[in-house]
């Protein structure tokens, strides 16, 4: 909520609760990283800078393990805005459609062959109880 308040103070409108679930963090090393996902690059820059401001000024709230002692938050790099990769459906959609088309085509061909009333072999005629008058031998 504090980041959203800081962003709205800079003139960027964010719907209430829109930032929930947009932040990720990595603190496995001695350097922490914060990742933020948003669909507008300009607004994302404002959100990132607001998050930095909140972490630098209100960090005692977020680092409760320090017992209320303020932590020293040093920014090592400026925020980098990277475009998100396209969703999996956009990347694999054409391949899935081609595969489904091939499967449907083979299924329709097998169905057409199974429902075809033509007699092709001598055994087909004999199975119907009809006499075979003549046949063309295979060469």
Short mmCIF file of C-alpha atoms in Angstrom, two decimals:
data_model
loop_
_atom_site.label_atom_id
_atom_site.label_comp_id
_atom_site.label_asym_id
_atom_site.label_seq_id
_atom_site.Cartn_x
_atom_site.Cartn_y
_atom_site.Cartn_z
CA UNK A 1 0.00 0.00 0.00
CA UNK A 2 2.86 2.38 0.73
CA UNK A 3 4.33 1.88 -2.74
CA UNK A 4 0.92 2.46 -4.35
CA UNK A 5 0.50 5.63 -2.29
CA UNK A 6 3.95 6.87 -3.36
CA UNK A 7 3.18 6.09 -7.01
CA UNK A 8 -0.17 7.87 -6.93
CA UNK A 9 1.54 10.89 -5.32
CA UNK A 10 3.63 11.10 -8.51
CA UNK A 11 0.51 11.20 -10.68
CA UNK A 12 0.33 7.60 -11.90
CA UNK A 13 -3.10 6.04 -11.34
CA UNK A 14 -3.04 2.50 -10.01
CA UNK A 15 -6.26 0.65 -9.14
CA UNK A 16 -6.51 -0.36 -5.46
CA UNK A 17 -4.81 -3.69 -4.83
CA UNK A 18 -3.26 -3.81 -8.31
CA UNK A 19 0.28 -4.17 -6.95
CA UNK A 20 -0.50 -7.26 -4.84
CA UNK A 21 1.37 -10.22 -6.30
CA UNK A 22 3.45 -8.03 -8.64
CA UNK A 23 6.59 -7.99 -6.47
CA UNK A 24 9.11 -10.80 -6.12
CA UNK A 25 12.31 -10.81 -4.13
CA UNK A 26 15.50 -12.81 -3.95
CA UNK A 27 17.62 -12.61 -0.82
CA UNK A 28 19.55 -15.87 -0.94
CA UNK A 29 22.81 -13.97 -1.32
CA UNK A 30 24.06 -11.01 0.68
CA UNK A 31 22.55 -8.74 -1.97
CA UNK A 32 18.77 -8.58 -2.23
CA UNK A 33 16.92 -8.15 -5.49
CA UNK A 34 13.37 -6.98 -6.07
CA UNK A 35 11.49 -7.83 -9.24
CA UNK A 36 8.30 -6.06 -10.27
CA UNK A 37 5.93 -7.02 -13.08
CA UNK A 38 3.75 -4.39 -14.75
CA UNK A 39 2.31 -3.90 -18.24
CA UNK A 40 3.35 -0.24 -18.80
CA UNK A 41 7.07 0.59 -18.93
CA UNK A 42 6.68 4.24 -17.87
CA UNK A 43 4.48 3.32 -14.90
CA UNK A 44 6.85 0.48 -14.02
CA UNK A 45 9.73 2.94 -13.76
CA UNK A 46 7.70 5.08 -11.36
CA UNK A 47 6.68 1.99 -9.34
CA UNK A 48 10.30 0.81 -9.10
CA UNK A 49 11.51 4.20 -7.89
CA UNK A 50 8.65 4.38 -5.37
CA UNK A 51 9.57 0.90 -4.08
CA UNK A 52 13.18 2.05 -3.65
CA UNK A 53 12.02 5.13 -1.77
CA UNK A 54 9.79 3.08 0.54
CA UNK A 55 12.55 0.53 1.22
CA UNK A 56 15.03 3.28 2.05
CA UNK A 57 12.73 5.31 4.29
CA UNK A 58 10.44 2.67 5.92
CA UNK A 59 12.69 -0.39 5.97
CA UNK A 60 12.32 -0.99 9.73
CA UNK A 61 8.75 -2.13 9.02
CA UNK A 62 9.81 -4.55 6.27
CA UNK A 63 12.89 -5.96 7.99
CA UNK A 64 11.23 -6.96 11.27
CA UNK A 65 14.04 -9.42 12.02
CA UNK A 66 16.21 -6.40 12.92
CA UNK A 67 13.97 -5.59 15.88
CA UNK A 68 12.92 -2.14 14.72
CA UNK A 69 16.45 -1.00 13.94
CA UNK A 70 16.57 0.66 10.53
CA UNK A 71 18.54 -1.27 7.92
CA UNK A 72 20.95 0.35 5.52
CA UNK A 73 19.47 -0.03 2.06
CA UNK A 74 21.97 0.80 -0.67
CA UNK A 75 20.89 0.74 -4.29
CA UNK A 76 23.63 -0.90 -6.38
CA UNK A 77 21.98 -0.52 -9.80
CA UNK A 78 19.36 1.72 -11.25
CA UNK A 79 16.08 -0.03 -12.09
CA UNK A 80 16.19 -1.81 -15.46
CA UNK A 81 12.99 -2.18 -17.45
CA UNK A 82 13.03 -5.38 -19.50
CA UNK A 83 10.18 -6.41 -21.77
CA UNK A 84 8.43 -9.56 -20.65
CA UNK A 85 8.60 -12.56 -22.98
CA UNK A 86 5.43 -13.37 -24.87
CA UNK A 87 3.09 -15.79 -23.11
CA UNK A 88 3.49 -19.51 -23.77
CA UNK A 89 0.22 -19.57 -25.68
CA UNK A 90 1.64 -17.10 -28.20
CA UNK A 91 4.86 -19.08 -28.59
CA UNK A 92 3.46 -22.61 -28.77
CA UNK A 93 -0.01 -21.84 -30.13
CA UNK A 94 0.87 -22.32 -33.82
CA UNK A 95 2.63 -25.63 -33.13
CA UNK A 96 -0.30 -26.90 -31.11
CA UNK A 97 -2.74 -25.88 -33.85
CA UNK A 98 -0.67 -27.64 -36.52
CA UNK A 99 -0.47 -30.79 -34.36
CA UNK A 100 -4.21 -30.77 -33.70
CA UNK A 101 -4.85 -30.26 -37.42
CA UNK A 102 -2.68 -33.25 -38.31
CA UNK A 103 -4.35 -35.46 -35.70
CA UNK A 104 -7.81 -34.38 -36.86
CA UNK A 105 -6.84 -34.99 -40.51
CA UNK A 106 -5.57 -38.51 -39.83
CA UNK A 107 -8.65 -39.27 -37.71
CA UNK A 108 -10.96 -38.07 -40.50
CA UNK A 109 -9.06 -40.14 -43.09
CA UNK A 110 -9.37 -43.26 -40.92
CA UNK A 111 -13.07 -42.56 -40.34
CA UNK A 112 -13.67 -42.09 -44.06
CA UNK A 113 -11.89 -45.37 -44.80
CA UNK A 114 -13.87 -47.23 -42.11
CA UNK A 115 -17.22 -45.89 -43.34
CA UNK A 116 -16.46 -46.40 -47.06
CA UNK A 117 -18.88 -49.05 -48.46
CA UNK A 118 -16.54 -50.13 -51.30
CA UNK A 119 -15.45 -53.76 -51.53
CA UNK A 120 -11.73 -53.99 -52.16
CA UNK A 121 -10.71 -57.60 -51.49
CA UNK A 122 -12.00 -61.02 -52.35
CA UNK A 123 -12.48 -61.71 -48.61
CA UNK A 124 -14.84 -58.71 -48.35
CA UNK A 125 -17.15 -60.23 -50.97
CA UNK A 126 -16.98 -63.72 -49.45
CA UNK A 127 -17.76 -62.30 -45.98
CA UNK A 128 -21.08 -61.06 -47.39
CA UNK A 129 -21.94 -64.58 -48.58
CA UNK A 130 -21.82 -63.60 -52.26
CA UNK A 131 -20.15 -65.75 -54.88
CA UNK A 132 -16.93 -64.38 -56.40
CA UNK A 133 -17.25 -64.56 -60.18
CA UNK A 134 -13.71 -63.43 -60.99
CA UNK A 135 -10.82 -61.51 -59.49
CA UNK A 136 -7.76 -59.71 -60.78
CA UNK A 137 -4.60 -61.38 -59.52
CA UNK A 138 -1.81 -59.32 -57.96
CA UNK A 139 1.38 -59.28 -59.97
#
